[in-house]
CSV table of C-alpha atoms and ligand atoms in Angstrom, one decimal:
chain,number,residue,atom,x,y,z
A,179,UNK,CA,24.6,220.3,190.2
A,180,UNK,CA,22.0,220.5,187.2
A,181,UNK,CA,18.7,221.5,187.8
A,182,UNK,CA,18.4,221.1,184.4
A,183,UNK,CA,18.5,217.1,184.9
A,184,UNK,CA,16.2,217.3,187.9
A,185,UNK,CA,13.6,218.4,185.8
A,186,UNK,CA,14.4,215.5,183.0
A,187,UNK,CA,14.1,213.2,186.2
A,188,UNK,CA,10.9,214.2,187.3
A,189,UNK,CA,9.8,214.6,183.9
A,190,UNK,CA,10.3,211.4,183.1
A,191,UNK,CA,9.0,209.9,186.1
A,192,UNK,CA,5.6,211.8,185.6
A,193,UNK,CA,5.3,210.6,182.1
A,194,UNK,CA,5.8,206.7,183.5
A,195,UNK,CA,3.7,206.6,186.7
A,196,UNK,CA,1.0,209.7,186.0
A,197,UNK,CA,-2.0,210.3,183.8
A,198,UNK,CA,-3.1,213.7,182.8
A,199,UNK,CA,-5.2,214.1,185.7
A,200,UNK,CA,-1.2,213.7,187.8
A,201,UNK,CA,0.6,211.1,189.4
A,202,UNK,CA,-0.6,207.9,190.4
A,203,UNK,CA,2.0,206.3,192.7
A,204,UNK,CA,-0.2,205.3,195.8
A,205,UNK,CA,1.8,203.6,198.4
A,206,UNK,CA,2.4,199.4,198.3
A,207,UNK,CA,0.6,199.3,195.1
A,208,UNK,CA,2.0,198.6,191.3
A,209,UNK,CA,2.6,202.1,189.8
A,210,UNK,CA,4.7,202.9,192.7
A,211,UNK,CA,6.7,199.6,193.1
A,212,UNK,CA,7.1,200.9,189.1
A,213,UNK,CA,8.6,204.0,190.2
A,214,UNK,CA,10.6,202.8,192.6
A,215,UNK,CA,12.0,200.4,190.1
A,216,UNK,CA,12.4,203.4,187.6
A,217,UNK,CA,14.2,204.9,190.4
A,218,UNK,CA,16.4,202.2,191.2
A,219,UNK,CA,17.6,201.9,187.6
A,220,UNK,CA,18.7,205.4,188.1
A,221,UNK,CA,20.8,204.6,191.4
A,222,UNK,CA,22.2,201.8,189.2
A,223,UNK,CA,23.7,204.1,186.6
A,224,UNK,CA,25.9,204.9,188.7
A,225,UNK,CA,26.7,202.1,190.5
A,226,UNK,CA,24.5,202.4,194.0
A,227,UNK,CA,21.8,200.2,195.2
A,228,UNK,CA,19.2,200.4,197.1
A,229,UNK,CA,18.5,198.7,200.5
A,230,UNK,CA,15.1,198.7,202.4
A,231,UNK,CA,15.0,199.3,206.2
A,232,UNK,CA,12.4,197.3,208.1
A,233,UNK,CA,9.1,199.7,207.2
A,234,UNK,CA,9.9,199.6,203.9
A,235,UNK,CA,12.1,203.0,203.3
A,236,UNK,CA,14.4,202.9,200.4
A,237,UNK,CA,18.1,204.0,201.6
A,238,UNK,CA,20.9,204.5,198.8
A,239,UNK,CA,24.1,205.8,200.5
A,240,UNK,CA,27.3,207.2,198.7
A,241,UNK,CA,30.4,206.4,201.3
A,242,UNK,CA,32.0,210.0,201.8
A,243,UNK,CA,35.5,210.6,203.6
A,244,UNK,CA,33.8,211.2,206.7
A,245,UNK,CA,31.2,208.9,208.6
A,246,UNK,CA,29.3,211.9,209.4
A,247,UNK,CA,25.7,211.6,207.5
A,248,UNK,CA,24.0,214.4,205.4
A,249,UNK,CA,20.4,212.3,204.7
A,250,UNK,CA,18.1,213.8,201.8
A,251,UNK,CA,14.6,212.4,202.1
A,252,UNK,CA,12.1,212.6,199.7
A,253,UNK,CA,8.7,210.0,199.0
A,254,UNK,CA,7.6,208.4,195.9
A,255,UNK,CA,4.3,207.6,196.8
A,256,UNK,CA,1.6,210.0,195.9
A,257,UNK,CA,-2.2,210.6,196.3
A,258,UNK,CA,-4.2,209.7,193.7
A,259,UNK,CA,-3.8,212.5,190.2
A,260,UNK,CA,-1.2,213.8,193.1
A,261,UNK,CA,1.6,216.9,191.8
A,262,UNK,CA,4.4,215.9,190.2
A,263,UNK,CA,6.8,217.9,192.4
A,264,UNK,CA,5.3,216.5,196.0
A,265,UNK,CA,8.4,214.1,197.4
A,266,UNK,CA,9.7,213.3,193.9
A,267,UNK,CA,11.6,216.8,194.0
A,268,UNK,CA,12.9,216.0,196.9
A,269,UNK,CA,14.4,212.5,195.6
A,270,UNK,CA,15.6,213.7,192.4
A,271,UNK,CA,17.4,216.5,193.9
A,272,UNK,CA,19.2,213.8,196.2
A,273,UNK,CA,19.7,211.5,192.9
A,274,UNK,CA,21.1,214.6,191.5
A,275,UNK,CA,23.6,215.3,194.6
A,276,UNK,CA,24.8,211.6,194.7
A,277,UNK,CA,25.7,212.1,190.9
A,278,UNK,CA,27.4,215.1,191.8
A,279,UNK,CA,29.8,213.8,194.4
A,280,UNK,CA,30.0,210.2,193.1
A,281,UNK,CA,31.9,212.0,190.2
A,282,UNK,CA,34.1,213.5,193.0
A,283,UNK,CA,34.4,212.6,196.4
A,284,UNK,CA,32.0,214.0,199.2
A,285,UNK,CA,33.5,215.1,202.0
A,286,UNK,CA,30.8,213.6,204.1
A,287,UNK,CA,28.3,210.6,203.3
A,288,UNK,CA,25.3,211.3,201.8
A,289,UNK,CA,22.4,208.8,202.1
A,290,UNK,CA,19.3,209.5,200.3
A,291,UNK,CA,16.1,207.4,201.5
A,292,UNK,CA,12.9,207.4,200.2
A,293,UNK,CA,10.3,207.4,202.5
A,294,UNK,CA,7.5,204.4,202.1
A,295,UNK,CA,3.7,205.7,202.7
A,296,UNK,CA,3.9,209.3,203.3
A,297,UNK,CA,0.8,210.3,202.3
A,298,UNK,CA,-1.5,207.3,203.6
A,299,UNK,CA,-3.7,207.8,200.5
A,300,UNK,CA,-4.5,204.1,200.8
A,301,UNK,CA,-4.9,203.1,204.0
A,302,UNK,CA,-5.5,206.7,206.0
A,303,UNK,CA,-2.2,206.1,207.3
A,304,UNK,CA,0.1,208.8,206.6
A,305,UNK,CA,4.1,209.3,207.4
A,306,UNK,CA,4.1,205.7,207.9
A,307,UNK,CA,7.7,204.6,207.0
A,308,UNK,CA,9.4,208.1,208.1
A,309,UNK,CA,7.3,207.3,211.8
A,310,UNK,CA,9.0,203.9,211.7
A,311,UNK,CA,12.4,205.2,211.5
A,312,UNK,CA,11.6,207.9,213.8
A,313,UNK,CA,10.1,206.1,216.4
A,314,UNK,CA,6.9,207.5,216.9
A,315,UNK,CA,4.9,204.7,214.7
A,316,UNK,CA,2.7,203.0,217.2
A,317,UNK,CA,2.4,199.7,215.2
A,318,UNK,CA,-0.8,198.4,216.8
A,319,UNK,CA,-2.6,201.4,215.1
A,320,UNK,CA,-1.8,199.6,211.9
A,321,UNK,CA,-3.2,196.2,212.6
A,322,UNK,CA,-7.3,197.5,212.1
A,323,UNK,CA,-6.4,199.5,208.9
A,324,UNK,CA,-8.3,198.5,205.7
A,325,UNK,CA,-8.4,200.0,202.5
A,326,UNK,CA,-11.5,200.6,200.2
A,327,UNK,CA,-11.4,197.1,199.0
A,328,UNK,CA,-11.4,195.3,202.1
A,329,UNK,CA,-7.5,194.5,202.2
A,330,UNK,CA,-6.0,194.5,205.3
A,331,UNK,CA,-2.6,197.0,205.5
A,332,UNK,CA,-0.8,194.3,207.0
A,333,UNK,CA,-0.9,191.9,204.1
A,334,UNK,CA,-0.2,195.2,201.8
A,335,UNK,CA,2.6,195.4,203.6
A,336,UNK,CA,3.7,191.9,203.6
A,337,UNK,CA,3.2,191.6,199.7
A,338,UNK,CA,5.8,194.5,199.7
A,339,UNK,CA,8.2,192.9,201.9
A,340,UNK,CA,7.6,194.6,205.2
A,341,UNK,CA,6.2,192.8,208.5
A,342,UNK,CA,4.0,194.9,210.6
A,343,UNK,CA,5.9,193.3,213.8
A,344,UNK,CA,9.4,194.5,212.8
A,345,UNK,CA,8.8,198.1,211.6
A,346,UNK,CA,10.3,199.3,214.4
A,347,UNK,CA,13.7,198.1,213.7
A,348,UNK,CA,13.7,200.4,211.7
A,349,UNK,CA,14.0,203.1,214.1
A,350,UNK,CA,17.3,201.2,215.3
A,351,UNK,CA,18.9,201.6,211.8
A,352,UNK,CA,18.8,205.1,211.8
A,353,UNK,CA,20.2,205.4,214.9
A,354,UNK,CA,23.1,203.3,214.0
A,355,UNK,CA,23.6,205.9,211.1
A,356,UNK,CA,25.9,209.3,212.3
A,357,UNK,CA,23.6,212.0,211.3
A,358,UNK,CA,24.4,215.0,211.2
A,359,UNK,CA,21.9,217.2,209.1
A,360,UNK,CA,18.5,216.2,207.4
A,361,UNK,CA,17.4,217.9,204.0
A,362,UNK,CA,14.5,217.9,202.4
A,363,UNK,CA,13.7,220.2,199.4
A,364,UNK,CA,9.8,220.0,199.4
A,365,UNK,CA,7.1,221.9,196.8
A,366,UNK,CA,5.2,224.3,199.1
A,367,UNK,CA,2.2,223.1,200.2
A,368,UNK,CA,0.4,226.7,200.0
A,369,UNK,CA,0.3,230.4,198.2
A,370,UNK,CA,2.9,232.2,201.0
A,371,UNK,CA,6.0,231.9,199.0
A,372,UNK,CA,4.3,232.9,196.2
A,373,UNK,CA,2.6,236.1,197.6
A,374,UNK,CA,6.0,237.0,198.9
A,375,UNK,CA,7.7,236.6,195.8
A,376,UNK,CA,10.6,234.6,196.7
A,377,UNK,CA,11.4,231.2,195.2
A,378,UNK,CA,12.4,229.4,198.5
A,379,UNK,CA,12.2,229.8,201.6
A,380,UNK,CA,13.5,227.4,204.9
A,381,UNK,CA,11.3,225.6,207.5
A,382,UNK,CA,12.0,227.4,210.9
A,383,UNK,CA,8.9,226.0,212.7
A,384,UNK,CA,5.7,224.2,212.1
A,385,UNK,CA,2.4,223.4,212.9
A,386,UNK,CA,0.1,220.9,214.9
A,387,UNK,CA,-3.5,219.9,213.8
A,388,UNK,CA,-6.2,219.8,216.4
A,389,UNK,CA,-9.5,218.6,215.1
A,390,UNK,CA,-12.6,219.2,217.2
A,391,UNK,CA,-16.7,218.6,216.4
A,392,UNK,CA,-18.2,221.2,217.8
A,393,UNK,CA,-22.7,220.6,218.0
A,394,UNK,CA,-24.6,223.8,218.1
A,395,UNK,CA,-28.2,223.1,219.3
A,396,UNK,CA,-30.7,225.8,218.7
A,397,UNK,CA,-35.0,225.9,218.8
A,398,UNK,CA,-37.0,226.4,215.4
A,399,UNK,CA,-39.2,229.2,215.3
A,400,UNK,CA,-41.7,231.0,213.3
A,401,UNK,CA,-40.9,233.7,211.1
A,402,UNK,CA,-41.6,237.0,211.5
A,403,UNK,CA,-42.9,236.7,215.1
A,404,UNK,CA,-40.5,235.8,216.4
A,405,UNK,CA,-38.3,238.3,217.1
A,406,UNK,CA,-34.4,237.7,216.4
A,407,UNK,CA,-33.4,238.5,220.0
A,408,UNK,CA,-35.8,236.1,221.1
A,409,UNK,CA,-34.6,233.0,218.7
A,410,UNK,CA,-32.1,230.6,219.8
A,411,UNK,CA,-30.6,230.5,216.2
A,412,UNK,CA,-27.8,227.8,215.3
A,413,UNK,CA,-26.5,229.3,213.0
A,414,UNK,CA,-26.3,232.5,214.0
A,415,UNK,CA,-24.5,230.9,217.3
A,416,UNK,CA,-21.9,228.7,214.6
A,417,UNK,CA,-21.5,232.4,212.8
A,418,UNK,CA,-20.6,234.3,216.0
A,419,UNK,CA,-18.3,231.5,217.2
A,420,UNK,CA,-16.5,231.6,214.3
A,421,UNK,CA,-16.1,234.7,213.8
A,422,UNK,CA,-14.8,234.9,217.7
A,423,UNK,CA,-12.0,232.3,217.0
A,424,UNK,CA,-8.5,234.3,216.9
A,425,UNK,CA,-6.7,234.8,213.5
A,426,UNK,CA,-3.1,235.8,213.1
A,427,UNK,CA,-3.5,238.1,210.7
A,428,UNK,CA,-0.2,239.6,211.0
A,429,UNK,CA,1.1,236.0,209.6
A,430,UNK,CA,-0.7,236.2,206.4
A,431,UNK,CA,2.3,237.8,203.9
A,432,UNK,CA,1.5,240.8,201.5
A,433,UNK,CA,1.8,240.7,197.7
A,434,UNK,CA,5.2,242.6,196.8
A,435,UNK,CA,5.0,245.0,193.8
A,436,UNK,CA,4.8,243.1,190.5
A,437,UNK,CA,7.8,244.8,189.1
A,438,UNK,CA,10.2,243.2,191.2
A,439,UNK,CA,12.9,240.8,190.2
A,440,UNK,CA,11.6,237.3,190.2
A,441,UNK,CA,13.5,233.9,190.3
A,442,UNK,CA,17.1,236.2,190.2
A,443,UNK,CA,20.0,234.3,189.9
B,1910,LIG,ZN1,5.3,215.3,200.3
């Protein structure tokens, strides 16, 4: 396997579908129907197509001696001046692995699908395709989505092929599909690998969003005679609650020693 050509791959991609401010592949629009294109071509090279599932996901799969499925996701879609390593490094490593073992023979087969509409820059959608295959896409929440321009995510999706009513068939092809591991090689989303010092790490566990609006309603008072014990502050209640919410500190790595070996081989 060639990192070296991973990097040429995403280079080049970068180059075709970014500006200096970074990439500019937002979902169901033209620079990423570009890349996708771009990214077909490469498929063709050696002699794999593409097929779309039902929300739109791009699946290319190299036949192994075995049924049994290794599936490498990525995305191309980005957010707008997005990085050029989010869900393109996960694609061009699986590009790179289906040029590996189309040059041999894999032992299993390897599909590598690229998933439509992660990010939901467009539409404030996100995992939109990936949620299809997996099931959890509740298609009605589509049906009200708009995006700055007044165009309805339905007919985005129709002009790219995909009918809001059968996304969820999706879900079925996957499960026709014998998978037996998922792989994903993502860019870190965050400085912890970083302040570790270690080039990699793998996913073991993650983490669920809960967004609350919390009002804090205090009295104004004059300066000075009022007393602060006797003020019904806002702020000063916002400050003290934060400052009450529990932290994991524990979680929060610590910088190794600069001297150590970095990026060993
Ligand atoms: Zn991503």
């Amino acid at each position: 396997m060639s990192a070296r050509d991973v990097i040429a791959d995403l280079k080049e991609l970068a180059a075709r579908t970014g500006t200096p401010d970074g990439a500019q592949r937002v979902a169901w629009g033209p620079v990423w129907r570009e890349a996708r294109a771009w990214f077909g071509g490469k498929l063709a090279e050696i002699g794999l197509t593409q097929s779309p599932d039902a929300a739109g996901n791009n699946w290319a799969v190299l036949r192994g001696e075995s049924e049994r499925t290794v599936i490498i996701g990525g995305h191309l879609d980005s957010v707008p001046n997005g990085g050029w390593l989010d869900g393109a490094l996960d694609l061009m490593v699986g590009l790179e692995a289906l040029r590996r073992f189309h040059a041999t023979r894999s032992p299993v087969t390897i599909a590598v699908v690229d998933w439509a509409d992660e990010e939901g820059a467009r539409f404030g959608r996100s995992l939109v395709g990936s949620s299809a295959a997996g099931g959890s896409l509740v298609v009605d929440d589509l049906r009200g989505l708009t995006d700055k321009q007044g165009v309805r995510m339905a007919d985005a999706l129709k002009e790219n092929g995909v009918n809001v009513d059968r996304m969820l068939d999706a879900h079925a092809a996957l499960k026709r599909i014998d998978a037996r591991a998922y792989l994903e090689l993502h860019i870190e989303q965050g400085p912890v690998l970083e302040a570790m010092d270690k080039p990699t790490g793998v996913v073991i566990g993650t983490f669920g969003v809960e967004r609350h609006m919390m009002r804090f309603t205090g009295q104004a008072a004059h300066s000075g005679s009022t007393p602060i014990p006797m003020r019904r502050d806002a702020f000063l209640a916002a400050a003290q609650t934060a400052l009450g919410l529990p932290r994991d500190r524990a979680a929060i790595p610590r910088r190794r020693p600069a001297s150590s070996a970095r990026w060993a081989r």
